[in-house]
Each structure stands twice: as structure tokens, then as C-alpha cells.
mmCIF file of C-alpha atoms in Angstrom:
data_model
loop_
_atom_site.group_PDB
_atom_site.id
_atom_site.type_symbol
_atom_site.label_atom_id
_atom_site.label_comp_id
_atom_site.label_asym_id
_atom_site.label_seq_id
_atom_site.Cartn_x
_atom_site.Cartn_y
_atom_site.Cartn_z
ATOM 1 C CA MET C 252 14.509 218.130 101.567
ATOM 2 C CA ALA C 253 17.237 220.808 101.764
ATOM 3 C CA ARG C 254 19.921 221.974 99.294
ATOM 4 C CA VAL C 255 23.392 223.394 99.980
ATOM 5 C CA LEU C 256 25.619 225.878 98.169
ATOM 6 C CA LEU C 257 29.174 225.598 99.578
ATOM 7 C CA ILE C 258 31.487 228.399 98.466
ATOM 8 C CA VAL C 259 35.255 228.426 99.192
ATOM 9 C CA LEU C 260 36.853 231.870 98.820
ATOM 10 C CA ASP C 261 40.268 230.443 98.033
ATOM 11 C CA SER C 262 42.852 231.905 100.479
ATOM 12 C CA VAL C 263 40.578 234.452 102.297
ATOM 13 C CA GLY C 264 42.004 233.726 105.764
ATOM 14 C CA ILE C 265 41.018 235.885 108.719
ATOM 15 C CA GLY C 266 44.071 235.713 110.978
ATOM 16 C CA GLY C 267 46.945 233.475 112.008
ATOM 17 C CA ALA C 268 46.188 229.933 113.182
ATOM 18 C CA PRO C 269 47.239 228.969 116.719
ATOM 19 C CA ASP C 270 50.208 227.177 115.237
ATOM 20 C CA ALA C 271 51.072 229.813 112.627
ATOM 21 C CA GLY C 272 54.447 230.345 114.156
ATOM 22 C CA ARG C 273 55.517 226.834 113.068
ATOM 23 C CA TYR C 274 55.034 227.943 109.517
ATOM 24 C CA GLY C 275 56.655 231.378 109.841
ATOM 25 C CA ASP C 276 53.203 232.973 109.633
ATOM 26 C CA ALA C 277 52.640 234.397 113.151
ATOM 27 C CA GLY C 278 50.781 237.642 112.595
ATOM 28 C CA ALA C 279 49.514 236.901 109.066
ATOM 29 C CA ASP C 280 45.931 238.067 108.508
ATOM 30 C CA THR C 281 44.720 238.139 104.889
ATOM 31 C CA LEU C 282 41.395 239.918 105.350
ATOM 32 C CA GLY C 283 42.546 242.105 108.200
ATOM 33 C CA HIS C 284 45.660 243.364 106.535
ATOM 34 C CA ILE C 285 43.838 244.071 103.243
ATOM 35 C CA ALA C 286 41.302 246.154 105.141
ATOM 36 C CA GLU C 287 44.062 247.892 106.971
ATOM 37 C CA ARG C 288 45.983 248.812 103.794
ATOM 38 C CA CYS C 289 42.847 250.044 102.095
ATOM 39 C CA ALA C 290 42.028 252.278 105.081
ATOM 40 C CA GLU C 291 45.528 253.706 104.771
ATOM 41 C CA GLY C 292 45.167 254.374 101.024
ATOM 42 C CA ALA C 293 47.555 251.523 99.997
ATOM 43 C CA GLY C 294 44.674 249.625 98.381
ATOM 44 C CA ASP C 295 44.106 252.215 95.664
ATOM 45 C CA ARG C 296 44.755 251.529 92.006
ATOM 46 C CA ALA C 297 43.691 253.929 89.232
ATOM 47 C CA GLY C 298 40.824 252.493 87.233
ATOM 48 C CA LEU C 299 40.320 249.584 89.602
ATOM 49 C CA ARG C 300 39.305 250.728 93.079
ATOM 50 C CA SER C 301 40.031 253.256 95.853
ATOM 51 C CA GLY C 302 39.293 254.018 99.447
ATOM 52 C CA PRO C 303 38.430 251.778 102.373
ATOM 53 C CA LEU C 304 37.507 248.101 101.770
ATOM 54 C CA ARG C 305 33.728 247.974 101.191
ATOM 55 C CA LEU C 306 32.080 244.644 101.942
ATOM 56 C CA PRO C 307 28.701 245.699 103.267
ATOM 57 C CA HIS C 308 26.904 242.351 102.499
ATOM 58 C CA LEU C 309 29.661 240.140 103.862
ATOM 59 C CA ALA C 310 29.853 242.425 106.911
ATOM 60 C CA ALA C 311 26.095 242.049 107.416
ATOM 61 C CA LEU C 312 26.527 238.259 107.315
ATOM 62 C CA GLY C 313 29.136 238.536 110.049
ATOM 63 C CA ILE C 314 32.586 238.258 108.410
ATOM 64 C CA GLY C 315 33.924 241.055 110.591
ATOM 65 C CA LEU C 316 32.663 239.283 113.708
ATOM 66 C CA ALA C 317 34.162 236.007 112.510
ATOM 67 C CA ALA C 318 37.500 237.816 112.125
ATOM 68 C CA GLU C 319 37.092 239.260 115.559
ATOM 69 C CA GLY C 320 36.698 235.785 116.967
ATOM 70 C CA ALA C 321 39.922 234.758 115.256
ATOM 71 C CA THR C 322 42.076 237.762 116.065
ATOM 72 C CA GLY C 323 40.312 239.800 118.747
ATOM 73 C CA ARG C 324 39.603 242.714 116.443
ATOM 74 C CA ILE C 325 37.131 243.563 113.695
ATOM 75 C CA PRO C 326 38.930 244.565 110.470
ATOM 76 C CA SER C 327 38.565 248.190 109.468
ATOM 77 C CA GLY C 328 35.082 248.899 108.076
ATOM 78 C CA LEU C 329 33.768 245.389 108.486
ATOM 79 C CA ALA C 330 31.572 245.750 111.579
ATOM 80 C CA PRO C 331 27.898 244.893 110.782
ATOM 81 C CA GLU C 332 25.267 247.535 111.078
ATOM 82 C CA GLY C 333 22.966 245.951 113.565
ATOM 83 C CA ALA C 334 22.640 242.201 114.223
ATOM 84 C CA PRO C 335 24.226 239.881 111.593
ATOM 85 C CA ARG C 336 21.995 238.112 109.138
ATOM 86 C CA GLY C 337 23.407 234.628 109.493
ATOM 87 C CA ALA C 338 25.455 232.291 111.602
ATOM 88 C CA HIS C 339 29.116 233.251 111.812
ATOM 89 C CA GLY C 340 32.281 231.778 113.272
ATOM 90 C CA HIS C 341 35.838 230.757 112.481
ATOM 91 C CA ALA C 342 37.656 227.470 112.044
ATOM 92 C CA VAL C 343 41.096 226.071 112.760
ATOM 93 C CA GLU C 344 42.763 223.581 110.444
ATOM 94 C CA THR C 345 43.987 220.363 112.057
ATOM 95 C CA ALA C 346 45.838 219.048 108.989
ATOM 96 C CA ALA C 347 49.575 219.738 108.839
ATOM 97 C CA GLY C 348 49.985 222.224 106.025
ATOM 98 C CA LYS C 349 48.473 225.260 104.391
ATOM 99 C CA ASP C 350 47.706 223.898 100.951
ATOM 100 C CA THR C 351 44.561 223.650 98.871
ATOM 101 C CA PRO C 352 43.882 219.861 98.961
ATOM 102 C CA SER C 353 44.389 219.628 102.720
ATOM 103 C CA GLY C 354 41.990 222.555 103.296
ATOM 104 C CA HIS C 355 39.249 221.265 101.006
ATOM 105 C CA TRP C 356 39.502 217.695 102.168
ATOM 106 C CA GLU C 357 39.222 218.772 105.753
ATOM 107 C CA ILE C 358 36.181 220.971 104.873
ATOM 108 C CA THR C 359 34.559 217.811 103.535
ATOM 109 C CA GLY C 360 35.293 215.759 106.656
ATOM 110 C CA LEU C 361 38.696 214.240 105.907
ATOM 111 C CA PRO C 362 41.556 215.921 107.811
ATOM 112 C CA MET C 363 45.017 214.800 106.619
ATOM 113 C CA ARG C 364 46.709 212.876 109.432
ATOM 114 C CA GLU C 365 50.142 212.616 107.682
ATOM 115 C CA ASP C 366 52.418 215.315 106.364
ATOM 116 C CA TRP C 367 52.821 215.780 102.656
ATOM 117 C CA GLY C 368 56.182 215.524 101.021
ATOM 118 C CA HIS C 369 57.929 218.715 99.970
ATOM 119 C CA PHE C 370 60.876 219.704 97.775
ATOM 120 C CA PRO C 371 63.614 221.619 99.482
ATOM 121 C CA ASP C 372 64.337 225.282 98.730
ATOM 122 C CA THR C 373 67.652 224.415 97.061
ATOM 123 C CA ARG C 374 69.073 224.586 93.561
ATOM 124 C CA PRO C 375 68.240 222.091 92.229
ATOM 125 C CA ALA C 376 65.107 221.382 94.183
ATOM 126 C CA PHE C 377 64.097 218.113 92.540
ATOM 127 C CA PRO C 378 65.817 214.734 93.082
ATOM 128 C CA ALA C 379 68.042 213.845 90.128
ATOM 129 C CA GLU C 380 66.292 210.541 89.626
ATOM 130 C CA LEU C 381 62.887 212.250 89.391
ATOM 131 C CA VAL C 382 64.090 214.676 86.744
ATOM 132 C CA ALA C 383 65.842 211.871 84.783
ATOM 133 C CA ALA C 384 62.687 209.845 84.773
ATOM 134 C CA LEU C 385 60.533 212.724 83.668
ATOM 135 C CA VAL C 386 62.931 213.608 80.852
ATOM 136 C CA ALA C 387 63.097 209.993 79.687
ATOM 137 C CA GLU C 388 59.387 209.201 79.943
ATOM 138 C CA GLY C 389 58.285 212.581 78.589
ATOM 139 C CA GLY C 390 60.724 212.530 75.613
ATOM 140 C CA LEU C 391 62.152 215.924 76.773
ATOM 141 C CA PRO C 392 65.498 217.501 75.912
ATOM 142 C CA GLY C 393 65.715 218.505 79.584
ATOM 143 C CA ILE C 394 63.938 220.929 81.965
ATOM 144 C CA LEU C 395 64.337 224.531 83.062
ATOM 145 C CA GLY C 396 63.837 226.021 86.479
ATOM 146 C CA ASP C 397 64.226 223.185 88.985
ATOM 147 C CA ARG C 398 63.785 225.437 91.965
ATOM 148 C CA HIS C 399 61.310 227.286 94.215
ATOM 149 C CA ALA C 400 59.842 230.129 92.225
ATOM 150 C CA SER C 401 56.919 232.485 91.675
ATOM 151 C CA GLY C 402 54.956 231.200 88.661
ATOM 152 C CA THR C 403 54.674 234.596 86.963
ATOM 153 C CA ALA C 404 58.267 235.493 87.605
ATOM 154 C CA VAL C 405 59.735 232.208 86.335
ATOM 155 C CA ILE C 406 57.725 232.344 83.154
ATOM 156 C CA GLU C 407 58.886 235.904 82.501
ATOM 157 C CA GLU C 408 62.502 234.794 83.160
ATOM 158 C CA LEU C 409 62.550 231.495 81.294
ATOM 159 C CA GLY C 410 59.672 231.741 78.833
ATOM 160 C CA ALA C 411 61.801 232.654 75.798
ATOM 161 C CA GLU C 412 64.380 229.916 76.528
ATOM 162 C CA HIS C 413 61.507 227.397 76.886
ATOM 163 C CA VAL C 414 60.076 228.327 73.474
ATOM 164 C CA ARG C 415 63.568 228.133 71.906
ATOM 165 C CA THR C 416 64.711 224.846 73.471
ATOM 166 C CA GLY C 417 61.408 222.955 74.054
ATOM 167 C CA LYS C 418 62.374 222.377 77.698
ATOM 168 C CA PRO C 419 59.398 222.799 80.048
ATOM 169 C CA ILE C 420 59.722 225.022 83.071
ATOM 170 C CA CYS C 421 59.523 222.956 86.264
ATOM 171 C CA TYR C 422 59.307 224.657 89.632
ATOM 172 C CA THR C 423 57.851 224.243 93.139
ATOM 173 C CA SER C 424 57.092 226.178 96.294
ATOM 174 C CA ALA C 425 56.612 225.716 100.030
ATOM 175 C CA ASP C 426 53.442 223.724 99.162
ATOM 176 C CA SER C 427 53.555 220.003 98.265
ATOM 177 C CA VAL C 428 53.531 220.686 94.563
ATOM 178 C CA PHE C 429 55.399 220.043 91.286
ATOM 179 C CA GLN C 430 54.427 222.674 88.694
ATOM 180 C CA ILE C 431 55.090 222.550 84.988
ATOM 181 C CA ALA C 432 54.759 225.679 82.809
ATOM 182 C CA ALA C 433 54.779 225.433 79.023
ATOM 183 C CA HIS C 434 53.639 227.450 76.044
ATOM 184 C CA GLU C 435 50.189 226.411 74.779
ATOM 185 C CA GLU C 436 51.225 226.667 71.129
ATOM 186 C CA ALA C 437 54.987 226.113 71.004
ATOM 187 C CA PHE C 438 54.812 223.078 73.420
ATOM 188 C CA GLY C 439 51.174 222.141 73.103
ATOM 189 C CA LEU C 440 48.397 222.177 75.702
ATOM 190 C CA GLU C 441 47.532 218.463 75.423
ATOM 191 C CA ARG C 442 51.248 217.598 75.475
ATOM 192 C CA LEU C 443 51.589 219.589 78.706
ATOM 193 C CA TYR C 444 48.644 217.711 80.252
ATOM 194 C CA GLY C 445 50.144 214.414 79.237
ATOM 195 C CA LEU C 446 53.515 215.376 80.737
ATOM 196 C CA CYS C 447 51.757 216.294 83.981
ATOM 197 C CA ARG C 448 50.111 212.888 84.098
ATOM 198 C CA THR C 449 53.519 211.324 83.781
ATOM 199 C CA ALA C 450 54.837 213.623 86.533
ATOM 200 C CA ARG C 451 51.862 212.735 88.739
ATOM 201 C CA ALA C 452 52.778 209.065 88.685
ATOM 202 C CA LEU C 453 56.430 209.824 89.316
ATOM 203 C CA CYS C 454 55.697 212.163 92.231
ATOM 204 C CA ASP C 455 53.560 209.613 94.150
ATOM 205 C CA ALA C 456 56.727 208.105 95.626
ATOM 206 C CA TYR C 457 57.581 211.513 97.115
ATOM 207 C CA ARG C 458 54.097 212.090 98.646
ATOM 208 C CA ILE C 459 53.586 215.266 96.535
ATOM 209 C CA GLY C 460 50.009 216.440 96.771
ATOM 210 C CA ARG C 461 49.585 218.109 93.373
ATOM 211 C CA VAL C 462 51.167 218.324 89.967
ATOM 212 C CA ILE C 463 49.916 221.519 88.251
ATOM 213 C CA ALA C 464 49.921 222.332 84.567
ATOM 214 C CA ARG C 465 50.619 226.045 84.091
ATOM 215 C CA PRO C 466 50.047 226.854 80.403
ATOM 216 C CA PHE C 467 50.928 230.294 79.053
ATOM 217 C CA THR C 468 50.930 232.171 75.780
ATOM 218 C CA GLY C 469 52.728 235.225 74.346
ATOM 219 C CA SER C 470 56.273 235.993 73.313
ATOM 220 C CA ALA C 471 59.423 237.615 74.493
ATOM 221 C CA GLU C 472 58.369 240.689 72.563
ATOM 222 C CA THR C 473 54.802 240.971 73.814
ATOM 223 C CA GLY C 474 55.301 239.333 77.227
ATOM 224 C CA PHE C 475 54.125 235.937 78.449
ATOM 225 C CA ARG C 476 50.743 235.427 80.139
ATOM 226 C CA ARG C 477 49.313 232.467 81.967
ATOM 227 C CA THR C 478 45.997 231.324 80.612
ATOM 228 C CA GLY C 479 42.899 229.902 82.164
ATOM 229 C CA ASN C 480 43.706 226.374 81.145
ATOM 230 C CA ARG C 481 45.506 225.424 84.329
ATOM 231 C CA LYS C 482 44.812 221.899 85.440
ATOM 232 C CA ASP C 483 45.672 220.235 88.788
ATOM 233 C CA PHE C 484 46.553 216.523 88.978
ATOM 234 C CA SER C 485 45.967 215.677 92.661
ATOM 235 C CA VAL C 486 46.355 212.642 94.730
ATOM 236 C CA ALA C 487 42.972 211.136 95.461
ATOM 237 C CA PRO C 488 41.639 211.674 98.965
ATOM 238 C CA PRO C 489 42.770 208.788 101.235
ATOM 239 C CA GLY C 490 39.272 208.191 102.558
ATOM 240 C CA ASP C 491 35.642 209.104 102.228
ATOM 241 C CA THR C 492 34.701 212.729 101.934
ATOM 242 C CA LEU C 493 31.308 214.429 101.966
ATOM 243 C CA LEU C 494 31.281 214.021 98.174
ATOM 244 C CA ASP C 495 31.712 210.258 98.385
ATOM 245 C CA ILE C 496 28.867 209.972 100.880
ATOM 246 C CA ALA C 497 26.586 212.206 98.869
ATOM 247 C CA GLY C 498 27.301 210.180 95.768
ATOM 248 C CA ARG C 499 26.490 206.901 97.478
ATOM 249 C CA GLU C 500 23.264 208.349 98.717
ATOM 250 C CA GLY C 501 22.274 209.208 95.127
ATOM 251 C CA ARG C 502 22.433 213.004 95.686
ATOM 252 C CA ALA C 503 23.059 215.455 92.909
ATOM 253 C CA VAL C 504 26.567 217.003 93.159
ATOM 254 C CA VAL C 505 27.839 219.800 90.994
ATOM 255 C CA SER C 506 31.513 220.822 91.318
ATOM 256 C CA VAL C 507 32.500 224.230 89.954
ATOM 257 C CA GLY C 508 35.983 225.648 89.405
ATOM 258 C CA LYS C 509 38.880 223.534 90.482
ATOM 259 C CA ILE C 510 36.925 221.312 92.869
ATOM 260 C CA GLY C 511 37.098 218.380 90.428
ATOM 261 C CA ASP C 512 40.897 218.619 90.229
ATOM 262 C CA ILE C 513 41.240 218.893 94.020
ATOM 263 C CA PHE C 514 39.319 215.690 94.595
ATOM 264 C CA ALA C 515 41.003 213.831 91.666
ATOM 265 C CA HIS C 516 37.555 213.795 89.976
ATOM 266 C CA ARG C 517 36.219 211.240 92.484
ATOM 267 C CA ALA C 518 32.559 211.619 93.394
ATOM 268 C CA THR C 519 32.596 215.164 92.048
ATOM 269 C CA GLY C 520 29.377 214.726 90.062
ATOM 270 C CA ARG C 521 28.849 217.174 87.216
ATOM 271 C CA GLU C 522 32.017 219.258 86.820
ATOM 272 C CA ILE C 523 31.995 222.785 85.439
ATOM 273 C CA LYS C 524 35.287 224.668 85.022
ATOM 274 C CA PRO C 525 35.011 228.138 83.642
ATOM 275 C CA SER C 526 37.859 230.620 83.823
ATOM 276 C CA GLY C 527 37.732 233.384 86.430
ATOM 277 C CA ASN C 528 35.776 234.024 89.587
ATOM 278 C CA ALA C 529 32.834 235.818 87.919
ATOM 279 C CA ALA C 530 32.320 233.006 85.393
ATOM 280 C CA CYS C 531 32.621 230.319 88.114
ATOM 281 C CA LEU C 532 30.052 232.077 90.275
ATOM 282 C CA ASP C 533 27.767 232.449 87.317
ATOM 283 C CA ALA C 534 28.021 228.764 86.637
ATOM 284 C CA ALA C 535 27.452 227.789 90.318
ATOM 285 C CA LEU C 536 24.341 229.944 90.612
ATOM 286 C CA ALA C 537 22.929 228.595 87.324
ATOM 287 C CA ALA C 538 23.501 225.050 88.575
ATOM 288 C CA PHE C 539 21.931 225.834 91.922
ATOM 289 C CA ARG C 540 18.755 227.217 90.256
ATOM 290 C CA ASP C 541 18.152 223.772 88.758
ATOM 291 C CA LEU C 542 19.554 221.686 91.666
ATOM 292 C CA PRO C 543 17.138 219.050 92.904
ATOM 293 C CA GLU C 544 16.221 218.660 96.558
ATOM 294 C CA GLY C 545 18.991 217.099 98.642
ATOM 295 C CA GLY C 546 21.726 218.296 96.242
ATOM 296 C CA LEU C 547 25.060 220.083 96.717
ATOM 297 C CA VAL C 548 26.833 222.710 94.605
ATOM 298 C CA PHE C 549 30.471 223.019 95.663
ATOM 299 C CA LEU C 550 32.320 226.082 94.318
ATOM 300 C CA ASN C 551 35.942 227.242 94.561
ATOM 301 C CA LEU C 552 36.801 230.832 93.659
ATOM 302 C CA VAL C 553 40.579 230.582 92.957
ATOM 303 C CA ASP C 554 41.353 234.069 91.690
ATOM 304 C CA PHE C 555 41.739 235.469 95.193
ATOM 305 C CA ASP C 556 44.696 233.118 95.604
ATOM 306 C CA THR C 557 46.319 232.768 92.173
ATOM 307 C CA GLU C 558 45.794 236.244 90.759
ATOM 308 C CA HIS C 559 46.243 238.313 93.933
ATOM 309 C CA GLY C 560 47.486 236.453 96.951
ATOM 310 C CA HIS C 561 50.532 234.825 95.385
ATOM 311 C CA ARG C 562 51.250 238.029 93.494
ATOM 312 C CA ARG C 563 51.042 240.101 96.723
ATOM 313 C CA ASP C 564 48.537 242.415 95.012
ATOM 314 C CA VAL C 565 46.528 244.260 97.718
ATOM 315 C CA PRO C 566 44.392 246.419 95.375
ATOM 316 C CA GLY C 567 43.557 243.440 93.158
ATOM 317 C CA TYR C 568 42.664 241.267 96.112
ATOM 318 C CA ALA C 569 40.478 244.078 97.577
ATOM 319 C CA ALA C 570 38.667 244.572 94.248
ATOM 320 C CA GLU C 571 38.074 240.830 93.956
ATOM 321 C CA LEU C 572 36.534 240.739 97.471
ATOM 322 C CA GLU C 573 34.330 243.743 96.617
ATOM 323 C CA ALA C 574 33.170 242.086 93.409
ATOM 324 C CA PHE C 575 32.125 238.990 95.291
ATOM 325 C CA ASP C 576 30.447 241.023 97.978
ATOM 326 C CA ALA C 577 28.363 242.835 95.375
ATOM 327 C CA ARG C 578 26.864 239.483 94.316
ATOM 328 C CA VAL C 579 25.837 238.272 97.764
ATOM 329 C CA PRO C 580 22.324 239.651 97.309
ATOM 330 C CA GLU C 581 22.051 237.564 94.117
ATOM 331 C CA ILE C 582 23.068 234.460 96.063
ATOM 332 C CA GLU C 583 20.584 235.206 98.836
ATOM 333 C CA ALA C 584 17.771 235.744 96.296
ATOM 334 C CA LEU C 585 18.269 232.193 95.023
ATOM 335 C CA LEU C 586 17.934 230.558 98.403
ATOM 336 C CA ARG C 587 14.520 229.146 99.269
ATOM 337 C CA VAL C 588 13.221 227.770 102.523
ATOM 338 C CA GLY C 589 15.357 224.817 103.530
ATOM 339 C CA ASP C 590 18.406 225.956 101.489
ATOM 340 C CA LEU C 591 21.704 226.679 103.123
ATOM 341 C CA CYS C 592 24.681 228.671 101.804
ATOM 342 C CA ILE C 593 28.039 228.414 103.520
ATOM 343 C CA VAL C 594 30.913 230.772 102.606
ATOM 344 C CA THR C 595 34.345 229.797 103.966
ATOM 345 C CA ALA C 596 38.045 229.472 102.896
ATOM 346 C CA ASP C 597 40.744 226.828 102.747
ATOM 347 C CA HIS C 598 43.817 228.728 104.021
ATOM 348 C CA GLY C 599 45.273 232.236 103.906
ATOM 349 C CA ASN C 600 47.416 234.061 101.346
ATOM 350 C CA ASP C 601 48.159 237.450 102.998
ATOM 351 C CA PRO C 602 49.157 239.816 100.149
ATOM 352 C CA THR C 603 51.035 241.974 102.605
ATOM 353 C CA TRP C 604 53.210 239.055 103.801
ATOM 354 C CA THR C 605 56.773 238.236 102.818
ATOM 355 C CA GLY C 606 57.370 235.838 99.959
ATOM 356 C CA THR C 607 54.709 234.578 97.613
ATOM 357 C CA GLU C 608 53.312 231.539 99.519
ATOM 358 C CA HIS C 609 50.148 230.633 101.358
ATOM 359 C CA THR C 610 49.808 231.690 104.996
ATOM 360 C CA ARG C 611 48.650 229.445 107.816
ATOM 361 C CA GLU C 612 45.395 231.068 108.995
ATOM 362 C CA GLN C 613 41.987 230.476 110.415
ATOM 363 C CA VAL C 614 39.055 230.723 108.038
ATOM 364 C CA PRO C 615 35.659 232.389 108.256
ATOM 365 C CA ILE C 616 32.366 230.434 108.357
ATOM 366 C CA LEU C 617 29.290 232.342 107.153
ATOM 367 C CA ALA C 618 26.114 230.283 107.061
ATOM 368 C CA PHE C 619 22.893 231.802 105.875
ATOM 369 C CA GLY C 620 19.570 231.195 104.164
ATOM 370 C CA PRO C 621 15.798 231.492 104.861
ATOM 371 C CA GLY C 622 15.172 230.456 108.454
ATOM 372 C CA ILE C 623 18.917 230.144 109.370
ATOM 373 C CA ALA C 624 19.411 231.632 112.810
ATOM 374 C CA ALA C 625 21.707 234.525 113.199
ATOM 375 C CA GLU C 626 24.084 233.252 115.836
ATOM 376 C CA ASP C 627 27.764 233.129 116.843
ATOM 377 C CA ILE C 628 28.964 229.556 116.304
ATOM 378 C CA GLY C 629 32.342 230.482 117.773
ATOM 379 C CA ARG C 630 35.645 228.794 117.141
ATOM 380 C CA ARG C 631 35.404 225.416 115.383
ATOM 381 C CA GLU C 632 38.321 223.153 116.198
ATOM 382 C CA THR C 633 38.462 221.662 112.683
ATOM 383 C CA PHE C 634 37.353 222.632 109.221
ATOM 384 C CA ALA C 635 35.576 219.308 109.233
ATOM 385 C CA ASP C 636 32.740 220.893 111.248
ATOM 386 C CA ILE C 637 31.706 222.548 107.981
ATOM 387 C CA GLY C 638 31.229 219.219 106.209
ATOM 388 C CA ALA C 639 29.552 217.744 109.235
ATOM 389 C CA THR C 640 27.032 220.602 109.217
ATOM 390 C CA VAL C 641 26.360 220.193 105.474
ATOM 391 C CA ALA C 642 25.871 216.431 105.971
ATOM 392 C CA ARG C 643 23.403 217.013 108.803
ATOM 393 C CA HIS C 644 21.533 219.660 106.880
ATOM 394 C CA LEU C 645 21.189 217.337 103.889
ATOM 395 C CA GLY C 646 20.189 214.355 105.967
ATOM 396 C CA LEU C 647 23.279 212.414 104.955
ATOM 397 C CA PRO C 648 25.136 209.826 107.165
ATOM 398 C CA ALA C 649 27.635 211.373 109.561
ATOM 399 C CA LEU C 650 31.168 212.006 108.355
ATOM 400 C CA SER C 651 34.181 210.375 110.066
ATOM 401 C CA ALA C 652 35.302 213.753 111.534
ATOM 402 C CA GLY C 653 33.688 217.019 112.526
ATOM 403 C CA VAL C 654 30.714 218.051 114.568
ATOM 404 C CA SER C 655 27.781 220.078 113.238
ATOM 405 C CA TRP C 656 27.357 223.346 114.981
ATOM 406 C CA TRP C 657 23.575 222.534 114.896
ATOM 407 C CA ALA C 658 24.022 219.101 116.515
#
């Protein structure tokens, strides 16, 4: 029986989706624009990286060809030398939105058929009755923020006032999200998590996909810094996903990174949540070494998105891509006959784009392992084809959406 390692490079889009114009994202291209900037020298940072984007292993697996399928051009430096080593293609999201839960749920066979609720880009952004309920139920002196904001910028601006007053910083974005930032020591980490649980219940009436705890430390004198103790409180998927089906079939499932949060901890098996891409990949590979036949390790690497995409940090994003690429041989060395690794993404977050939000993009599909044919699987009309392929490979019942490219 086979095993699967499913890796989501959070936000590594490869070119605008067909409907990107609806979202103000026509022309966005996370991978392509990073490669372009690096080729121009705009991806250099002293002590971090310099020169063209170097992804030799991902290029050999076909990521440049996947991008060519999405945009009509291979990003600078990402053409494979010779035939690619695995199946490659690109996928279009059918869910309305460009958020993390929608992308992951569709990857696992559950496209969202209804729009999420969103808070308007006004001041204040939140309904007065929502704020009043949160203040009352959370025993708060009030809140700060109450607007669309960059998480790092709003903490820098309001962190000192938060520590002085005890008012948490509440903000949102173009995503369906209610975010609460608070100091781990002055406010308390567990208190922040408890407040987010309260907000989660209150936000259900507004169809908000996620409430996110954004803890930070530091001071006005030393500067404030977000920590690795972020926690997402998501709505549960409204139907069965690949994880539900695998669980019912008695398969081993290991969820690494924020996968557990994204799926509201339903059918997510053994959850491991280290901080940082490198530690998450370490944990996933260790789990895969011991994974029984028929099992699934599902990994999200969030730093591409949170540390570099939202911060519009081209050199940092490029360095993160190169760090992952350097570990592809380690991944390949773990795969035995019958195993399958799929590398994909959930949306885009073009660090050259305006604003600080996700971008509506197509995503790469790289599928490889011993005996996996090197082929162009073309354009997939839904991310759900990824889940359908995983289900077929593991011998699981078919999902409600998606078609395996090996059907």
C-alpha cells in the first residue's frame, strides 16, 4: 500500500487566476515576479542572499513548466535542464476567495460554494454590536485598532498603548478574518486564546472564516515582535474532506504546521506544530519516516506567506524558496516505491504587489516519487484534483469533487 506526503507552500502562486481581475489581482505572479526581481538584482540582501533565484531541484521537478502553463512563460532561471523528474501542472481555484481555509479545503476535495463574510475597509471596520459583545464577554476595557491593517504595522503603532491600557488590538484584512494581537506577558497567552474562542463564537453569525490569535512580545523601547504562538480558530469544513475519509478508513494521518487549525482539528490525526518552515519540514519528514502504509502526512509551510508575502519582502521570500529547494533531495531520498509526494500551494501572495494581502493566483502541482511518470498534467480546473489524486493513490473512496489526473 502507498503513502503520501502532501506539502503546501503557503502562498507560492504561479500567476493570476482567470478571474484575478475580480479581485484586483490581474497580473499578479508570486513566483514569476520574485524570479524577475532577483534577476534584476532587487532580490539581494546583505547576509541573506544575492543574484538570480536559484531553485535547481524544483526546476528539475517542473515548477518552471507549471508556471509556463499558467502564464505562458517560464520564470527567469527556472527552466529544467532536460526532461522534468516528475508530473507537473497547475490548478485553478473554484472557491470564491483567496484565503487559506478555502484553498486547503478545496485541495482536500471540498470547494467552498458560498462566499465568506468580510469586514469592510472602513473605520471602524467591525459592527458595533460585535465589539460590544466581545468587550462584555471578554471582560475588556475596550479594543484598539478596529480597522484593516498590516499585522506588523499595527503592533508597532499600538503595542505600547495595548500594554498600558490592557485593550487588545483587533484588526482585519481583505480576507475573512478577525485578528486579535496581544502581548504574551502583559495580556497573557492563554487569556488571548480564550478571548479568540469567544470571538470565534461571536463571528459565526457574520460567516467569518478565521479568528487568529497574534501574540507578540517586546516593549516600546526594544520593539515589538510577533512570536511563533499564533493560533487560528477556524470554522469547521462544511462537509467531508480527504482527512475525514482517511480517518474513517482507519488510515494514519499526521498534520504538521497550521493544518490542524485550518481544519478546526477535525480528522487531523496526530498534530505537530513547530515554529518556522525548517522546523515544520523537519517534523514532517520525521513523521513520514515512521508513517505506516496507507498513511498521509499533510504539511503547511506558512513562513512564505506570513513572514515574506504579507510583508512584501522579495529577498526574504526568495531566500525561503531557496531554503526549501535545498531540501528537496532529502525529501526524495525518503520516498520508497509506492510513495507519492505532492508539492502545491493554496493561493498567491505576490511580494511585488500593492497592499499587503493575498493575490488570486493559480498554484503549481509537482508530483513525484519512485515510479511516478514525468508528464505534463496540464491545467486542473479545481484544486480538488489534488485530493482526488491522493485518494486514488491511497486506495481511498472517491471524494465529492475533483478528478485524479491518473484516472
